[in-house]
XYZ file of C-alpha atoms in Angstrom:
345
model
C -4.539 -43.935 103.659
C -2.612 -44.800 100.504
C -5.626 -46.636 99.105
C -7.872 -43.650 99.906
C -5.431 -41.276 98.188
C -5.374 -43.467 95.067
C -9.173 -43.665 94.958
C -9.486 -39.871 95.357
C -6.928 -39.298 92.603
C -8.720 -41.551 90.132
C -12.109 -40.082 91.030
C -10.681 -36.625 90.302
C -9.092 -37.868 87.044
C -12.396 -39.407 85.949
C -14.305 -36.165 86.567
C -11.600 -34.117 84.842
C -11.583 -36.289 81.710
C -15.362 -36.474 81.667
C -15.635 -32.705 81.710
C -12.858 -32.218 79.182
C -14.366 -34.654 76.675
C -18.041 -33.850 77.247
C -18.785 -33.216 73.576
C -17.112 -36.441 72.454
C -19.134 -38.501 74.923
C -22.382 -37.131 73.482
C -21.667 -38.757 70.108
C -19.660 -41.802 71.221
C -21.017 -45.344 70.878
C -21.291 -47.424 74.062
C -20.862 -50.727 72.189
C -17.008 -50.795 72.217
C -16.972 -49.890 75.898
C -19.515 -52.595 76.707
C -17.561 -55.214 74.722
C -14.346 -54.162 76.438
C -16.062 -54.518 79.824
C -17.305 -58.021 78.951
C -13.813 -59.058 77.819
C -12.119 -57.749 80.978
C -14.812 -59.243 83.229
C -14.518 -62.693 81.582
C -10.737 -62.599 81.827
C -10.945 -61.607 85.512
C -13.293 -64.507 86.300
C -11.034 -66.996 84.524
C -7.946 -65.827 86.428
C -9.585 -64.978 89.758
C -12.508 -67.331 90.476
C -14.633 -66.407 93.526
C -12.588 -67.108 96.612
C -13.364 -69.916 98.998
C -13.616 -67.343 101.768
C -16.325 -65.350 99.965
C -18.138 -68.581 99.081
C -18.232 -69.543 102.755
C -19.249 -66.043 103.898
C -22.106 -65.516 101.454
C -23.509 -68.994 100.995
C -26.683 -69.641 103.012
C -26.493 -71.336 106.388
C -25.722 -75.064 106.238
C -28.952 -77.061 106.261
C -27.843 -79.456 109.003
C -26.602 -77.988 112.266
C -23.232 -79.104 113.521
C -20.636 -77.797 115.957
C -17.501 -78.965 117.678
C -19.207 -78.933 121.091
C -21.962 -81.151 119.689
C -19.520 -83.575 118.053
C -17.458 -83.933 121.219
C -20.379 -84.280 123.626
C -19.582 -81.049 125.482
C -23.066 -79.751 124.684
C -24.307 -81.821 127.637
C -22.714 -81.004 131.025
C -21.459 -83.922 133.089
C -23.901 -84.977 135.802
C -21.353 -87.234 137.426
C -20.322 -86.439 140.986
C -16.679 -86.117 139.811
C -17.218 -83.178 137.506
C -14.105 -81.864 135.841
C -13.252 -78.358 134.665
C -13.962 -77.474 131.024
C -12.115 -74.984 128.829
C -13.400 -74.065 125.366
C -10.985 -72.031 123.238
C -12.351 -70.243 120.150
C -9.330 -69.382 117.988
C -9.663 -66.252 115.870
C -9.350 -66.961 112.153
C -8.467 -70.651 112.456
C -9.806 -72.280 109.307
C -9.516 -75.953 108.355
C -6.338 -76.426 106.296
C -6.913 -78.640 103.281
C -3.458 -80.272 103.251
C -3.258 -82.784 106.130
C 0.515 -82.340 106.431
C 0.109 -78.585 106.827
C -2.775 -79.013 109.282
C -0.553 -81.366 111.264
C 1.866 -78.496 111.899
C -0.694 -77.456 114.508
C -2.069 -80.757 115.751
C 1.332 -82.411 116.179
C 1.874 -80.067 119.141
C -0.470 -82.370 121.080
C 1.093 -85.611 119.852
C 3.474 -85.999 122.784
C 3.804 -88.805 125.279
C 2.807 -86.535 128.147
C -0.422 -85.550 126.403
C -1.228 -89.086 125.282
C -0.770 -90.452 128.796
C -3.222 -87.897 130.217
C -5.728 -87.311 127.405
C -7.617 -88.918 124.581
C -6.937 -86.641 121.629
C -9.479 -86.423 118.820
C -9.697 -84.012 115.895
C -12.293 -83.132 113.295
C -13.935 -80.350 111.340
C -17.233 -78.541 111.624
C -19.247 -76.329 109.281
C -19.352 -72.589 109.789
C -20.840 -69.525 108.235
C -20.385 -65.777 108.695
C -18.134 -64.219 111.333
C -16.949 -64.606 114.915
C -20.184 -63.947 116.811
C -21.895 -66.481 114.533
C -19.236 -68.982 115.631
C -19.960 -68.147 119.263
C -23.653 -68.768 118.642
C -22.736 -72.064 116.966
C -20.486 -73.414 119.696
C -22.065 -71.916 122.808
C -25.765 -71.906 121.904
C -26.172 -74.659 119.277
C -27.761 -72.118 116.941
C -27.067 -70.786 113.437
C -27.160 -67.076 114.232
C -25.045 -64.300 115.720
C -24.940 -61.847 118.640
C -28.065 -60.036 117.410
C -30.135 -63.102 118.303
C -29.303 -62.752 122.026
C -30.209 -59.147 122.793
C -33.954 -59.286 123.431
C -34.640 -61.911 126.131
C -33.132 -61.747 129.623
C -31.734 -65.301 129.438
C -30.997 -68.100 126.964
C -30.487 -71.824 127.382
C -26.901 -71.853 126.088
C -23.934 -73.936 127.247
C -22.752 -71.567 130.000
C -26.285 -71.512 131.451
C -26.533 -75.310 131.226
C -23.184 -75.779 132.963
C -24.105 -73.232 135.620
C -27.337 -75.132 136.281
C -25.222 -78.220 136.935
C -23.142 -76.419 139.556
C -20.307 -75.001 137.449
C -18.720 -71.610 137.908
C -18.724 -69.961 134.479
C -16.380 -67.291 133.089
C -15.486 -65.826 129.705
C -12.166 -64.329 128.603
C -11.372 -62.005 125.696
C -8.490 -59.562 125.160
C -10.616 -56.868 123.511
C -13.154 -54.389 124.843
C -16.369 -55.924 126.131
C -18.576 -53.369 124.398
C -17.492 -54.630 120.982
C -20.445 -56.575 119.523
C -22.259 -55.878 122.827
C -20.579 -58.800 124.577
C -21.000 -57.200 127.989
C -24.741 -57.276 127.321
C -25.395 -60.745 125.917
C -22.625 -62.817 127.560
C -24.435 -62.712 130.951
C -27.708 -63.600 129.202
C -26.244 -66.855 127.896
C -24.936 -67.858 131.323
C -21.531 -66.338 132.058
C -21.141 -65.321 135.708
C -17.785 -63.573 135.310
C -16.568 -61.563 132.305
C -12.896 -60.833 131.662
C -12.288 -58.218 128.953
C -9.504 -55.765 128.269
C -11.011 -53.188 130.608
C -11.716 -55.616 133.452
C -8.323 -57.332 133.326
C -6.429 -54.050 133.165
C -8.028 -52.715 136.359
C -6.518 -55.404 138.544
C -3.400 -54.399 140.473
C -1.207 -57.216 139.194
C -2.221 -56.624 135.553
C -1.581 -52.886 135.158
C 1.550 -53.203 133.057
C 0.316 -55.777 130.565
C 1.457 -55.581 126.966
C -0.900 -54.898 124.086
C -0.915 -56.785 120.810
C -2.571 -56.442 117.414
C -3.039 -53.714 114.825
C -6.627 -52.817 113.881
C -7.995 -54.677 116.921
C -5.396 -53.763 119.533
C -6.034 -55.563 122.795
C -4.200 -57.451 125.465
C -1.821 -60.170 124.349
C -3.412 -63.613 124.271
C -0.466 -65.072 126.158
C -1.212 -62.773 129.111
C -4.915 -63.634 128.958
C -3.887 -67.297 129.102
C -2.156 -66.591 132.423
C -5.393 -65.153 133.751
C -7.365 -68.184 132.570
C -4.883 -70.564 134.171
C -5.137 -68.676 137.451
C -8.949 -68.829 137.304
C -8.863 -72.585 136.753
C -6.293 -73.140 139.511
C -8.313 -71.254 142.126
C -10.451 -73.736 144.013
C -13.882 -72.322 144.863
C -15.611 -75.619 145.670
C -17.231 -75.648 142.241
C -16.055 -77.079 138.891
C -15.156 -74.440 136.309
C -16.485 -73.764 132.818
C -14.197 -71.298 131.033
C -14.542 -69.866 127.522
C -11.660 -68.104 125.827
C -12.107 -66.137 122.597
C -8.625 -65.313 121.310
C -7.817 -62.050 119.524
C -4.259 -61.575 118.294
C -4.556 -63.629 115.090
C -7.165 -61.203 113.742
C -6.000 -59.914 110.361
C -4.080 -57.682 109.788
C -1.291 -59.188 111.884
C 1.978 -57.743 113.054
C 5.217 -58.869 111.431
C 7.388 -60.773 113.893
C 4.538 -61.338 116.343
C 5.212 -65.066 116.638
C 8.102 -67.387 117.375
C 9.850 -67.962 114.005
C 9.507 -71.641 113.117
C 8.477 -71.959 109.470
C 10.743 -69.588 107.494
C 7.806 -67.284 106.743
C 9.971 -64.624 105.096
C 9.991 -66.870 102.010
C 6.357 -67.920 102.457
C 7.171 -71.099 104.351
C 5.306 -74.332 103.571
C 2.255 -72.334 102.392
C 4.145 -70.059 99.938
C 2.196 -67.210 101.539
C 3.558 -64.856 104.189
C 0.237 -64.150 105.901
C -0.908 -67.765 106.238
C 2.559 -68.835 107.344
C 2.785 -66.065 109.967
C -0.743 -66.843 111.186
C 0.265 -70.504 111.569
C 3.275 -69.505 113.665
C 0.964 -67.431 115.883
C -1.506 -70.341 116.152
C 1.413 -72.597 117.098
C 2.434 -70.252 119.932
C -1.155 -70.264 121.147
C -1.435 -74.058 121.019
C 1.844 -74.520 122.880
C 0.446 -72.282 125.619
C -2.783 -74.315 125.728
C -0.702 -77.480 125.968
C 1.060 -76.008 129.013
C -2.315 -75.400 130.623
C -3.401 -78.954 129.819
C -0.254 -80.367 131.470
C -0.483 -78.180 134.575
C -0.497 -80.681 137.471
C -2.845 -78.375 139.402
C -5.464 -78.801 136.654
C -5.659 -82.580 136.484
C -8.968 -83.621 134.856
C -9.335 -80.460 132.767
C -11.177 -81.048 129.476
C -10.234 -78.780 126.595
C -11.840 -78.070 123.238
C -10.007 -75.934 120.662
C -12.048 -74.786 117.651
C -11.757 -72.154 114.939
C -14.381 -69.513 114.325
C -14.001 -68.977 110.554
C -11.400 -68.822 107.799
C -8.912 -65.981 108.051
C -9.822 -63.251 105.523
C -6.477 -63.398 103.700
C -6.174 -61.282 100.556
C -4.158 -63.567 98.279
C -5.726 -66.282 96.163
C -2.952 -68.697 97.116
C -3.573 -68.022 100.795
C -7.359 -68.449 100.514
C -6.956 -71.758 98.731
C -5.077 -73.198 101.695
C -8.376 -73.629 103.554
C -11.345 -75.937 103.083
C -14.540 -74.195 102.049
C -16.947 -73.641 104.941
C -15.016 -75.756 107.444
C -13.188 -75.038 110.693
C -11.017 -77.530 112.593
C -11.321 -78.666 116.193
C -9.181 -80.634 118.635
C -10.548 -82.213 121.798
C -8.502 -83.200 124.853
C -10.567 -85.538 126.998
C -8.930 -86.608 130.278
C -8.084 -90.298 130.429
C -10.032 -90.448 133.707
C -13.202 -89.698 131.705
C -12.551 -92.714 129.515
C -11.884 -94.977 132.484
C -15.057 -93.838 134.215
C -17.134 -94.909 131.242
C -15.544 -98.371 130.968
C -17.683 -101.285 132.227
C -16.529 -102.806 135.494
């Protein structure tokens, strides 16, 4: 509202001055104005080069397809008789941090003895372009595209459909409304049997009093959605489970004080940027919750992939430069039992 008021004021001022000085403009030379424009434009480019975020958003699609599910082998469902549950977590705004020490603030959450004794932990990065639904197309359908590519046909050969064909029960989870980006329409087409959105979760008797989180995109709190996911995975239906969780609460703009304070973000923390620091604290809370799910003794054998969708659209140059151009990070927790199964006897 403040920005709109400022724009309206300057539009009014421009019209007022234009009308007041109409006769002067008729005889004025445009050369000084053009030279002034060139000088200001050149200075702006030297001080504010095009951001990495805009580079990644507007560059063409990468020539070679890649995704975290492809790199980790989750693009092919297990055909072994001992199929384990699979959870893919798409983290809103999680870009690949250029500084390894800063990136390790997140990944060190999984460097514990309990995790190491139960999982092989691998990390990496993958290319991305465009926004969240393009990331869903990348990770779930092995396709450079977005939600508009999945509206016409009744079904698509995406990961959920492939896992369902191998006997898995498939479900998706998201804290926002299902009608946003038509997810209630195209999620079933790519193979999800069960859809959990803000409206579907809120209707259940034990979920009526759930909190809401977020500003522009106000939905359920990701921590509460995690409880629902854990309950889904714990419930034994006789089938292995394939669950997909698209998180929400780290969508910019974020609420102040929304995360557990760990990094002294009031002073900018290790990133010297309040937004990136606060986002990192929120990502840390999310990863600690995922670690709890991974260590749940009822979910032994659960395989987890955590991957970002795109860079966060932070406004500051310092904040944008924290992230690698066109890259998102991933972390894969593969149960030790999977490794032992593949070892020669």
